[in-house]
């Protein structure tokens, strides 16, 4: 039978039966990279009495932001056990940056690496149609702009291909690209592969963060920002408020309210590429300064493990 010394939960993965079992065998319990999104506040508040008992199993809470810390205290966590240590994802993404991979991914996509490309990452159903309307608006001013769509669910590739055709563009699945492929600005590449999006962001002139023009809480805007790329997103970013706030402080995160505004903002940004580049670089430099959560978290792990 397993008798762990330490049981760690990540972000919002709270399983009461696991916590109870861990404490029953004498394990310490630690939450790392803890966050409480705005979308779940009401749920936690309604079940405060239940969560107060569940949270009592924890020995320490390592939360991302001050706001996350205050929320978990309000839901019943012992104030003396709550620490603010930043976001582990800042460190992970930084370690994934390999400048030489930019040329490799460009070659594999049959691109020269100098094209103006708008990469829309982790898009959700109902959102791509809005993006294509915005793209049409931008193309009237910048006909040589490329668009790459990376749906969150890659099995939707064929569905998106049919949608793209209705807008008059040529869809192309990433898995269908070969050395014989000739891309044009009217070809929209659908990234139907796993694990490539982060590297594809390196080719972007600017990016869009999916799950945000539809009410789904957004996706991680840090990945393009680590490549020095400006990030646009819609009003629904509740699951990534910490990252959103940091990027907006330096102008690297650009919020829009709807597809019409998205198209207008992209046009404005592309009209001043020097400022666009400065926005992206400011985001990258800011994120580099945010690193260190991994080291702080490791110190907590060592503190809770037996000698």
PDB file of C-alpha atoms in Angstrom:
ATOM      1  CA  UNK A   1       0.000   0.000   0.000  1.00  0.00           C
ATOM      2  CA  UNK A   2       1.277   3.465  -0.900  1.00  0.00           C
ATOM      3  CA  UNK A   3       1.954   5.759   2.054  1.00  0.00           C
ATOM      4  CA  UNK A   4       3.047   9.119   0.585  1.00  0.00           C
ATOM      5  CA  UNK A   5       4.895  11.698   2.639  1.00  0.00           C
ATOM      6  CA  UNK A   6       3.502  14.556   0.555  1.00  0.00           C
ATOM      7  CA  UNK A   7       0.373  14.939  -1.586  1.00  0.00           C
ATOM      8  CA  UNK A   8       0.367  17.878  -4.044  1.00  0.00           C
ATOM      9  CA  UNK A   9      -2.614  19.327  -5.874  1.00  0.00           C
ATOM     10  CA  UNK A  10      -2.206  21.696  -8.840  1.00  0.00           C
ATOM     11  CA  UNK A  11      -4.306  24.791  -9.516  1.00  0.00           C
ATOM     12  CA  UNK A  12      -7.955  23.893  -8.864  1.00  0.00           C
ATOM     13  CA  UNK A  13      -7.673  20.082  -8.841  1.00  0.00           C
ATOM     14  CA  UNK A  14      -9.253  19.521  -5.429  1.00  0.00           C
ATOM     15  CA  UNK A  15     -10.451  15.953  -4.786  1.00  0.00           C
ATOM     16  CA  UNK A  16     -11.827  15.647  -1.227  1.00  0.00           C
ATOM     17  CA  UNK A  17     -11.556  11.843  -1.091  1.00  0.00           C
ATOM     18  CA  UNK A  18      -7.886  11.987  -2.144  1.00  0.00           C
ATOM     19  CA  UNK A  19      -7.139  14.662   0.453  1.00  0.00           C
ATOM     20  CA  UNK A  20      -8.833  12.657   3.184  1.00  0.00           C
ATOM     21  CA  UNK A  21      -6.934   9.505   2.210  1.00  0.00           C
ATOM     22  CA  UNK A  22      -3.620  11.370   2.196  1.00  0.00           C
ATOM     23  CA  UNK A  23      -4.167  12.780   5.679  1.00  0.00           C
ATOM     24  CA  UNK A  24      -5.299   9.359   6.916  1.00  0.00           C
ATOM     25  CA  UNK A  25      -1.811   7.957   6.234  1.00  0.00           C
ATOM     26  CA  UNK A  26      -0.049  10.987   7.711  1.00  0.00           C
ATOM     27  CA  UNK A  27       0.887  12.777   4.479  1.00  0.00           C
ATOM     28  CA  UNK A  28       1.353  16.542   4.288  1.00  0.00           C
ATOM     29  CA  UNK A  29      -0.824  18.294   1.695  1.00  0.00           C
ATOM     30  CA  UNK A  30       0.280  21.185  -0.526  1.00  0.00           C
ATOM     31  CA  UNK A  31      -1.538  23.176  -3.211  1.00  0.00           C
ATOM     32  CA  UNK A  32       0.777  24.613  -5.889  1.00  0.00           C
ATOM     33  CA  UNK A  33       0.050  27.170  -8.623  1.00  0.00           C
ATOM     34  CA  UNK A  34      -3.283  27.706  -6.903  1.00  0.00           C
ATOM     35  CA  UNK A  35      -5.864  29.897  -8.595  1.00  0.00           C
ATOM     36  CA  UNK A  36      -9.547  30.648  -8.144  1.00  0.00           C
ATOM     37  CA  UNK A  37     -11.093  31.965 -11.357  1.00  0.00           C
ATOM     38  CA  UNK A  38     -13.797  34.594 -11.373  1.00  0.00           C
ATOM     39  CA  UNK A  39     -16.145  32.104 -13.031  1.00  0.00           C
ATOM     40  CA  UNK A  40     -16.019  29.746 -10.022  1.00  0.00           C
ATOM     41  CA  UNK A  41     -16.271  32.293  -7.203  1.00  0.00           C
ATOM     42  CA  UNK A  42     -20.033  31.946  -6.827  1.00  0.00           C
ATOM     43  CA  UNK A  43     -19.798  28.145  -6.744  1.00  0.00           C
ATOM     44  CA  UNK A  44     -17.207  28.210  -3.972  1.00  0.00           C
ATOM     45  CA  UNK A  45     -19.172  30.843  -2.078  1.00  0.00           C
ATOM     46  CA  UNK A  46     -22.397  28.832  -2.217  1.00  0.00           C
ATOM     47  CA  UNK A  47     -20.579  25.761  -0.885  1.00  0.00           C
ATOM     48  CA  UNK A  48     -18.364  27.615   1.585  1.00  0.00           C
ATOM     49  CA  UNK A  49     -19.130  25.365   4.554  1.00  0.00           C
ATOM     50  CA  UNK A  50     -18.206  22.275   2.537  1.00  0.00           C
ATOM     51  CA  UNK A  51     -15.025  23.806   1.113  1.00  0.00           C
ATOM     52  CA  UNK A  52     -13.926  25.098   4.503  1.00  0.00           C
ATOM     53  CA  UNK A  53     -13.801  21.497   5.726  1.00  0.00           C
ATOM     54  CA  UNK A  54     -12.026  20.319   2.558  1.00  0.00           C
ATOM     55  CA  UNK A  55      -9.453  23.122   2.716  1.00  0.00           C
ATOM     56  CA  UNK A  56      -8.648  22.233   6.329  1.00  0.00           C
ATOM     57  CA  UNK A  57      -6.775  19.172   4.994  1.00  0.00           C
ATOM     58  CA  UNK A  58      -4.095  21.420   3.477  1.00  0.00           C
ATOM     59  CA  UNK A  59      -0.837  22.278   5.212  1.00  0.00           C
ATOM     60  CA  UNK A  60       0.090  25.065   2.762  1.00  0.00           C
ATOM     61  CA  UNK A  61      -1.417  26.902  -0.204  1.00  0.00           C
ATOM     62  CA  UNK A  62       0.967  28.322  -2.823  1.00  0.00           C
ATOM     63  CA  UNK A  63      -1.264  30.685  -4.803  1.00  0.00           C
ATOM     64  CA  UNK A  64      -0.503  32.529  -8.043  1.00  0.00           C
ATOM     65  CA  UNK A  65      -1.817  36.009  -7.265  1.00  0.00           C
ATOM     66  CA  UNK A  66      -2.789  38.039  -4.229  1.00  0.00           C
ATOM     67  CA  UNK A  67      -6.381  37.905  -5.504  1.00  0.00           C
ATOM     68  CA  UNK A  68      -6.259  34.093  -5.563  1.00  0.00           C
ATOM     69  CA  UNK A  69      -4.934  34.104  -2.019  1.00  0.00           C
ATOM     70  CA  UNK A  70      -7.685  36.386  -0.765  1.00  0.00           C
ATOM     71  CA  UNK A  71     -10.353  34.283  -2.450  1.00  0.00           C
ATOM     72  CA  UNK A  72      -9.204  31.002  -0.949  1.00  0.00           C
ATOM     73  CA  UNK A  73      -9.025  32.639   2.484  1.00  0.00           C
ATOM     74  CA  UNK A  74     -12.598  33.832   2.012  1.00  0.00           C
ATOM     75  CA  UNK A  75     -13.634  30.265   1.222  1.00  0.00           C
ATOM     76  CA  UNK A  76     -12.249  28.980   4.508  1.00  0.00           C
ATOM     77  CA  UNK A  77      -8.493  28.433   4.139  1.00  0.00           C
ATOM     78  CA  UNK A  78      -6.364  29.170   7.206  1.00  0.00           C
ATOM     79  CA  UNK A  79      -4.861  32.614   6.549  1.00  0.00           C
ATOM     80  CA  UNK A  80      -1.508  31.573   8.057  1.00  0.00           C
ATOM     81  CA  UNK A  81      -1.167  28.791   5.478  1.00  0.00           C
ATOM     82  CA  UNK A  82      -1.668  30.948   2.361  1.00  0.00           C
ATOM     83  CA  UNK A  83       1.388  32.139   0.396  1.00  0.00           C
ATOM     84  CA  UNK A  84       1.710  34.019  -2.918  1.00  0.00           C
ATOM     85  CA  UNK A  85       4.459  32.599  -5.141  1.00  0.00           C
ATOM     86  CA  UNK A  86       3.600  33.462  -8.755  1.00  0.00           C
ATOM     87  CA  UNK A  87       2.859  31.288 -11.767  1.00  0.00           C
ATOM     88  CA  UNK A  88       4.869  28.136 -12.492  1.00  0.00           C
ATOM     89  CA  UNK A  89       3.926  28.400 -16.163  1.00  0.00           C
ATOM     90  CA  UNK A  90       6.200  31.420 -16.562  1.00  0.00           C
ATOM     91  CA  UNK A  91       9.200  29.206 -15.850  1.00  0.00           C
ATOM     92  CA  UNK A  92       8.025  26.266 -17.955  1.00  0.00           C
ATOM     93  CA  UNK A  93       7.418  28.324 -21.081  1.00  0.00           C
ATOM     94  CA  UNK A  94      10.742  30.093 -20.783  1.00  0.00           C
ATOM     95  CA  UNK A  95      12.558  26.754 -20.811  1.00  0.00           C
ATOM     96  CA  UNK A  96      10.726  25.791 -24.031  1.00  0.00           C
ATOM     97  CA  UNK A  97      12.027  28.786 -26.017  1.00  0.00           C
ATOM     98  CA  UNK A  98      14.479  27.658 -28.704  1.00  0.00           C
ATOM     99  CA  UNK A  99      15.164  30.354 -31.289  1.00  0.00           C
ATOM    100  CA  UNK A 100      16.536  27.874 -33.834  1.00  0.00           C
ATOM    101  CA  UNK A 101      13.172  26.100 -33.916  1.00  0.00           C
ATOM    102  CA  UNK A 102      11.626  29.118 -35.636  1.00  0.00           C
ATOM    103  CA  UNK A 103      13.421  28.370 -38.892  1.00  0.00           C
ATOM    104  CA  UNK A 104      12.569  24.675 -38.615  1.00  0.00           C
ATOM    105  CA  UNK A 105       8.845  25.264 -38.172  1.00  0.00           C
ATOM    106  CA  UNK A 106       8.821  27.833 -41.003  1.00  0.00           C
ATOM    107  CA  UNK A 107      10.450  25.342 -43.362  1.00  0.00           C
ATOM    108  CA  UNK A 108       8.027  22.588 -42.390  1.00  0.00           C
ATOM    109  CA  UNK A 109       5.101  24.907 -43.179  1.00  0.00           C
ATOM    110  CA  UNK A 110       6.633  25.943 -46.515  1.00  0.00           C
ATOM    111  CA  UNK A 111       7.077  29.529 -45.330  1.00  0.00           C
ATOM    112  CA  UNK A 112      10.055  31.825 -45.787  1.00  0.00           C
ATOM    113  CA  UNK A 113       9.769  33.255 -42.283  1.00  0.00           C
ATOM    114  CA  UNK A 114       9.173  36.839 -43.433  1.00  0.00           C
ATOM    115  CA  UNK A 115       5.428  36.613 -44.102  1.00  0.00           C
ATOM    116  CA  UNK A 116       2.982  38.667 -42.064  1.00  0.00           C
ATOM    117  CA  UNK A 117       1.004  36.042 -40.150  1.00  0.00           C
ATOM    118  CA  UNK A 118      -1.875  36.237 -37.714  1.00  0.00           C
ATOM    119  CA  UNK A 119      -1.962  33.114 -35.526  1.00  0.00           C
ATOM    120  CA  UNK A 120      -5.218  32.399 -33.688  1.00  0.00           C
ATOM    121  CA  UNK A 121      -4.521  29.769 -31.036  1.00  0.00           C
ATOM    122  CA  UNK A 122      -6.772  27.390 -29.106  1.00  0.00           C
ATOM    123  CA  UNK A 123      -9.948  28.631 -30.772  1.00  0.00           C
ATOM    124  CA  UNK A 124     -13.326  27.210 -29.797  1.00  0.00           C
ATOM    125  CA  UNK A 125     -16.496  26.269 -31.663  1.00  0.00           C
ATOM    126  CA  UNK A 126     -18.489  29.376 -32.587  1.00  0.00           C
ATOM    127  CA  UNK A 127     -15.404  31.566 -32.368  1.00  0.00           C
ATOM    128  CA  UNK A 128     -13.775  30.791 -35.715  1.00  0.00           C
ATOM    129  CA  UNK A 129     -16.669  32.337 -37.651  1.00  0.00           C
ATOM    130  CA  UNK A 130     -16.180  35.566 -35.698  1.00  0.00           C
ATOM    131  CA  UNK A 131     -12.449  35.456 -36.403  1.00  0.00           C
ATOM    132  CA  UNK A 132     -13.027  34.954 -40.114  1.00  0.00           C
ATOM    133  CA  UNK A 133     -15.302  37.997 -40.226  1.00  0.00           C
ATOM    134  CA  UNK A 134     -12.552  40.019 -38.533  1.00  0.00           C
ATOM    135  CA  UNK A 135      -9.960  38.576 -40.920  1.00  0.00           C
ATOM    136  CA  UNK A 136     -12.052  39.621 -43.933  1.00  0.00           C
ATOM    137  CA  UNK A 137     -12.082  43.170 -42.627  1.00  0.00           C
ATOM    138  CA  UNK A 138      -8.312  43.176 -42.135  1.00  0.00           C
ATOM    139  CA  UNK A 139      -7.669  41.690 -45.587  1.00  0.00           C
ATOM    140  CA  UNK A 140      -9.317  44.713 -47.198  1.00  0.00           C
ATOM    141  CA  UNK A 141      -6.391  46.761 -45.849  1.00  0.00           C
ATOM    142  CA  UNK A 142      -3.675  44.096 -45.730  1.00  0.00           C
ATOM    143  CA  UNK A 143      -4.319  41.600 -48.560  1.00  0.00           C
ATOM    144  CA  UNK A 144      -0.988  39.821 -47.993  1.00  0.00           C
ATOM    145  CA  UNK A 145      -1.738  38.891 -44.374  1.00  0.00           C
ATOM    146  CA  UNK A 146      -1.823  35.137 -43.649  1.00  0.00           C
ATOM    147  CA  UNK A 147      -4.103  33.509 -41.063  1.00  0.00           C
ATOM    148  CA  UNK A 148      -3.385  30.300 -39.166  1.00  0.00           C
ATOM    149  CA  UNK A 149      -6.148  28.753 -37.066  1.00  0.00           C
ATOM    150  CA  UNK A 150      -5.319  26.328 -34.262  1.00  0.00           C
ATOM    151  CA  UNK A 151      -8.576  24.875 -32.893  1.00  0.00           C
ATOM    152  CA  UNK A 152      -8.499  23.678 -29.304  1.00  0.00           C
ATOM    153  CA  UNK A 153     -10.081  20.406 -30.481  1.00  0.00           C
ATOM    154  CA  UNK A 154      -7.969  19.259 -33.422  1.00  0.00           C
ATOM    155  CA  UNK A 155     -10.613  16.786 -34.610  1.00  0.00           C
ATOM    156  CA  UNK A 156     -12.615  19.794 -35.841  1.00  0.00           C
ATOM    157  CA  UNK A 157     -10.248  20.339 -38.774  1.00  0.00           C
ATOM    158  CA  UNK A 158     -12.639  19.178 -41.489  1.00  0.00           C
ATOM    159  CA  UNK A 159     -15.491  21.166 -39.960  1.00  0.00           C
ATOM    160  CA  UNK A 160     -13.364  24.331 -40.021  1.00  0.00           C
ATOM    161  CA  UNK A 161     -12.275  23.652 -43.588  1.00  0.00           C
ATOM    162  CA  UNK A 162     -15.912  23.788 -44.698  1.00  0.00           C
ATOM    163  CA  UNK A 163     -16.465  27.007 -42.759  1.00  0.00           C
ATOM    164  CA  UNK A 164     -13.396  28.635 -44.321  1.00  0.00           C
ATOM    165  CA  UNK A 165     -14.661  27.827 -47.814  1.00  0.00           C
ATOM    166  CA  UNK A 166     -17.854  29.780 -47.146  1.00  0.00           C
ATOM    167  CA  UNK A 167     -15.702  32.885 -46.661  1.00  0.00           C
ATOM    168  CA  UNK A 168     -13.983  32.394 -50.009  1.00  0.00           C
ATOM    169  CA  UNK A 169     -10.608  31.224 -48.697  1.00  0.00           C
ATOM    170  CA  UNK A 170      -8.717  27.992 -49.303  1.00  0.00           C
ATOM    171  CA  UNK A 171      -8.417  25.762 -46.212  1.00  0.00           C
ATOM    172  CA  UNK A 172      -5.362  23.572 -45.725  1.00  0.00           C
ATOM    173  CA  UNK A 173      -4.822  21.105 -42.903  1.00  0.00           C
ATOM    174  CA  UNK A 174      -1.361  21.231 -41.357  1.00  0.00           C
ATOM    175  CA  UNK A 175      -1.132  17.469 -41.781  1.00  0.00           C
ATOM    176  CA  UNK A 176      -1.649  17.949 -45.519  1.00  0.00           C
ATOM    177  CA  UNK A 177       1.363  20.225 -46.049  1.00  0.00           C
ATOM    178  CA  UNK A 178       4.263  18.713 -48.011  1.00  0.00           C
ATOM    179  CA  UNK A 179       7.354  19.981 -49.821  1.00  0.00           C
ATOM    180  CA  UNK A 180       5.129  20.427 -52.891  1.00  0.00           C
ATOM    181  CA  UNK A 181       2.720  22.764 -51.086  1.00  0.00           C
ATOM    182  CA  UNK A 182       2.512  26.373 -52.234  1.00  0.00           C
ATOM    183  CA  UNK A 183       0.881  28.681 -49.710  1.00  0.00           C
ATOM    184  CA  UNK A 184      -0.734  31.982 -50.650  1.00  0.00           C
ATOM    185  CA  UNK A 185      -2.218  34.695 -48.407  1.00  0.00           C
ATOM    186  CA  UNK A 186      -5.660  33.312 -49.282  1.00  0.00           C
ATOM    187  CA  UNK A 187      -4.720  29.901 -47.861  1.00  0.00           C
ATOM    188  CA  UNK A 188      -5.767  29.476 -44.241  1.00  0.00           C
ATOM    189  CA  UNK A 189      -3.766  26.783 -42.478  1.00  0.00           C
ATOM    190  CA  UNK A 190      -5.635  24.737 -39.863  1.00  0.00           C
ATOM    191  CA  UNK A 191      -3.208  23.430 -37.258  1.00  0.00           C
ATOM    192  CA  UNK A 192      -4.552  19.902 -36.725  1.00  0.00           C
ATOM    193  CA  UNK A 193      -1.498  18.629 -34.853  1.00  0.00           C
ATOM    194  CA  UNK A 194      -0.612  18.286 -31.180  1.00  0.00           C
ATOM    195  CA  UNK A 195       2.286  20.174 -29.615  1.00  0.00           C
ATOM    196  CA  UNK A 196       3.161  22.541 -32.474  1.00  0.00           C
ATOM    197  CA  UNK A 197       1.212  25.663 -31.569  1.00  0.00           C
ATOM    198  CA  UNK A 198       3.842  27.033 -29.194  1.00  0.00           C
ATOM    199  CA  UNK A 199       6.500  26.928 -31.923  1.00  0.00           C
ATOM    200  CA  UNK A 200       4.095  28.274 -34.574  1.00  0.00           C
ATOM    201  CA  UNK A 201       3.616  31.369 -32.419  1.00  0.00           C
ATOM    202  CA  UNK A 202       7.261  32.212 -33.168  1.00  0.00           C
ATOM    203  CA  UNK A 203       6.272  32.931 -36.795  1.00  0.00           C
ATOM    204  CA  UNK A 204       3.445  35.309 -35.911  1.00  0.00           C
ATOM    205  CA  UNK A 205       3.295  39.025 -36.497  1.00  0.00           C
ATOM    206  CA  UNK A 206       0.478  39.148 -33.965  1.00  0.00           C
ATOM    207  CA  UNK A 207      -1.713  36.576 -32.233  1.00  0.00           C
ATOM    208  CA  UNK A 208      -5.190  35.905 -30.894  1.00  0.00           C
ATOM    209  CA  UNK A 209      -6.000  33.933 -27.746  1.00  0.00           C
ATOM    210  CA  UNK A 210      -8.977  31.610 -28.236  1.00  0.00           C
ATOM    211  CA  UNK A 211     -11.904  30.857 -25.967  1.00  0.00           C
ATOM    212  CA  UNK A 212     -12.288  34.585 -25.337  1.00  0.00           C
ATOM    213  CA  UNK A 213     -14.758  35.839 -27.971  1.00  0.00           C
ATOM    214  CA  UNK A 214     -17.124  33.163 -26.682  1.00  0.00           C
ATOM    215  CA  UNK A 215     -17.897  32.892 -22.934  1.00  0.00           C
ATOM    216  CA  UNK A 216     -15.435  30.105 -22.106  1.00  0.00           C
ATOM    217  CA  UNK A 217     -12.862  31.852 -19.919  1.00  0.00           C
ATOM    218  CA  UNK A 218     -10.079  32.177 -22.480  1.00  0.00           C
ATOM    219  CA  UNK A 219      -6.846  30.259 -22.996  1.00  0.00           C
ATOM    220  CA  UNK A 220      -3.263  30.868 -21.936  1.00  0.00           C
ATOM    221  CA  UNK A 221      -1.978  34.154 -23.469  1.00  0.00           C
ATOM    222  CA  UNK A 222       1.547  33.621 -22.142  1.00  0.00           C
ATOM    223  CA  UNK A 223       2.719  31.265 -24.900  1.00  0.00           C
ATOM    224  CA  UNK A 224       2.806  33.866 -27.697  1.00  0.00           C
ATOM    225  CA  UNK A 225       3.975  36.545 -25.270  1.00  0.00           C
ATOM    226  CA  UNK A 226       7.114  34.554 -24.464  1.00  0.00           C
ATOM    227  CA  UNK A 227       8.061  34.783 -28.151  1.00  0.00           C
ATOM    228  CA  UNK A 228       7.648  38.555 -27.993  1.00  0.00           C
ATOM    229  CA  UNK A 229       4.315  38.544 -29.831  1.00  0.00           C
ATOM    230  CA  UNK A 230       1.417  40.887 -28.984  1.00  0.00           C
ATOM    231  CA  UNK A 231      -1.743  39.036 -27.937  1.00  0.00           C
ATOM    232  CA  UNK A 232      -5.322  40.052 -28.703  1.00  0.00           C
ATOM    233  CA  UNK A 233      -8.278  38.469 -26.905  1.00  0.00           C
ATOM    234  CA  UNK A 234     -11.983  38.941 -26.351  1.00  0.00           C
ATOM    235  CA  UNK A 235     -13.837  39.851 -23.140  1.00  0.00           C
ATOM    236  CA  UNK A 236     -13.944  36.316 -21.675  1.00  0.00           C
ATOM    237  CA  UNK A 237     -10.547  35.791 -20.002  1.00  0.00           C
ATOM    238  CA  UNK A 238     -11.728  34.905 -16.496  1.00  0.00           C
ATOM    239  CA  UNK A 239      -9.505  31.835 -16.226  1.00  0.00           C
ATOM    240  CA  UNK A 240      -6.330  33.796 -16.985  1.00  0.00           C
ATOM    241  CA  UNK A 241      -6.813  37.130 -15.250  1.00  0.00           C
ATOM    242  CA  UNK A 242      -3.308  37.087 -13.761  1.00  0.00           C
ATOM    243  CA  UNK A 243      -1.650  36.686 -17.158  1.00  0.00           C
ATOM    244  CA  UNK A 244      -4.059  39.145 -18.779  1.00  0.00           C
ATOM    245  CA  UNK A 245      -3.313  41.809 -16.185  1.00  0.00           C
ATOM    246  CA  UNK A 246       0.449  41.452 -16.499  1.00  0.00           C
ATOM    247  CA  UNK A 247       0.370  41.688 -20.291  1.00  0.00           C
ATOM    248  CA  UNK A 248      -1.951  44.683 -20.332  1.00  0.00           C
ATOM    249  CA  UNK A 249       0.279  46.574 -17.898  1.00  0.00           C
ATOM    250  CA  UNK A 250       2.991  46.780 -20.569  1.00  0.00           C
ATOM    251  CA  UNK A 251       0.749  46.954 -23.637  1.00  0.00           C
ATOM    252  CA  UNK A 252       1.430  43.394 -24.821  1.00  0.00           C
ATOM    253  CA  UNK A 253      -2.112  42.232 -24.075  1.00  0.00           C
ATOM    254  CA  UNK A 254      -4.799  43.909 -26.172  1.00  0.00           C
ATOM    255  CA  UNK A 255      -8.448  43.354 -25.161  1.00  0.00           C
ATOM    256  CA  UNK A 256     -11.346  43.716 -27.599  1.00  0.00           C
ATOM    257  CA  UNK A 257     -15.080  43.435 -27.050  1.00  0.00           C
ATOM    258  CA  UNK A 258     -16.210  41.754 -30.263  1.00  0.00           C
ATOM    259  CA  UNK A 259     -15.190  40.634 -33.749  1.00  0.00           C
ATOM    260  CA  UNK A 260     -15.769  44.052 -35.314  1.00  0.00           C
ATOM    261  CA  UNK A 261     -13.448  45.677 -32.794  1.00  0.00           C
ATOM    262  CA  UNK A 262     -10.942  42.858 -33.252  1.00  0.00           C
ATOM    263  CA  UNK A 263     -10.650  43.582 -36.968  1.00  0.00           C
ATOM    264  CA  UNK A 264     -10.261  47.306 -36.344  1.00  0.00           C
ATOM    265  CA  UNK A 265      -7.533  46.786 -33.731  1.00  0.00           C
ATOM    266  CA  UNK A 266      -5.574  44.413 -35.949  1.00  0.00           C
ATOM    267  CA  UNK A 267      -5.625  46.969 -38.773  1.00  0.00           C
ATOM    268  CA  UNK A 268      -4.434  49.715 -36.426  1.00  0.00           C
ATOM    269  CA  UNK A 269      -1.640  47.540 -35.054  1.00  0.00           C
ATOM    270  CA  UNK A 270      -0.408  46.478 -38.492  1.00  0.00           C
ATOM    271  CA  UNK A 271      -0.276  50.105 -39.599  1.00  0.00           C
ATOM    272  CA  UNK A 272       2.504  50.744 -37.064  1.00  0.00           C
ATOM    273  CA  UNK A 273       4.782  47.711 -37.027  1.00  0.00           C
ATOM    274  CA  UNK A 274       7.468  49.411 -34.943  1.00  0.00           C
ATOM    275  CA  UNK A 275       5.032  49.979 -32.087  1.00  0.00           C
ATOM    276  CA  UNK A 276       3.618  46.482 -32.597  1.00  0.00           C
ATOM    277  CA  UNK A 277       7.088  45.012 -32.171  1.00  0.00           C
ATOM    278  CA  UNK A 278       7.726  47.159 -29.096  1.00  0.00           C
ATOM    279  CA  UNK A 279       4.518  45.897 -27.502  1.00  0.00           C
ATOM    280  CA  UNK A 280       5.569  42.309 -28.038  1.00  0.00           C
ATOM    281  CA  UNK A 281       9.080  42.840 -26.726  1.00  0.00           C
ATOM    282  CA  UNK A 282       7.744  44.616 -23.637  1.00  0.00           C
ATOM    283  CA  UNK A 283       5.622  41.560 -22.892  1.00  0.00           C
ATOM    284  CA  UNK A 284       8.556  39.212 -23.259  1.00  0.00           C
ATOM    285  CA  UNK A 285      10.784  41.287 -20.984  1.00  0.00           C
ATOM    286  CA  UNK A 286       8.062  41.553 -18.357  1.00  0.00           C
ATOM    287  CA  UNK A 287       7.529  37.784 -18.324  1.00  0.00           C
ATOM    288  CA  UNK A 288      11.249  37.148 -17.951  1.00  0.00           C
ATOM    289  CA  UNK A 289      11.152  39.248 -14.782  1.00  0.00           C
ATOM    290  CA  UNK A 290       8.276  37.138 -13.418  1.00  0.00           C
ATOM    291  CA  UNK A 291      10.247  33.911 -13.362  1.00  0.00           C
ATOM    292  CA  UNK A 292      11.231  32.154 -10.154  1.00  0.00           C
ATOM    293  CA  UNK A 293       7.979  30.498  -9.037  1.00  0.00           C
ATOM    294  CA  UNK A 294       9.534  27.054  -9.569  1.00  0.00           C
ATOM    295  CA  UNK A 295      12.342  27.729  -7.104  1.00  0.00           C
ATOM    296  CA  UNK A 296       9.947  29.136  -4.502  1.00  0.00           C
ATOM    297  CA  UNK A 297       7.619  26.149  -4.899  1.00  0.00           C
ATOM    298  CA  UNK A 298      10.500  23.696  -4.553  1.00  0.00           C
ATOM    299  CA  UNK A 299      11.424  25.336  -1.253  1.00  0.00           C
ATOM    300  CA  UNK A 300       7.899  24.646   0.024  1.00  0.00           C
ATOM    301  CA  UNK A 301       8.098  21.020  -1.094  1.00  0.00           C
ATOM    302  CA  UNK A 302      11.376  20.573   0.769  1.00  0.00           C
ATOM    303  CA  UNK A 303       9.888  22.257   3.817  1.00  0.00           C
ATOM    304  CA  UNK A 304       7.010  19.771   3.973  1.00  0.00           C
ATOM    305  CA  UNK A 305       9.000  16.620   3.231  1.00  0.00           C
ATOM    306  CA  UNK A 306      10.462  14.763   6.213  1.00  0.00           C
ATOM    307  CA  UNK A 307      14.216  15.102   6.802  1.00  0.00           C
TER     308      UNK A 307
END
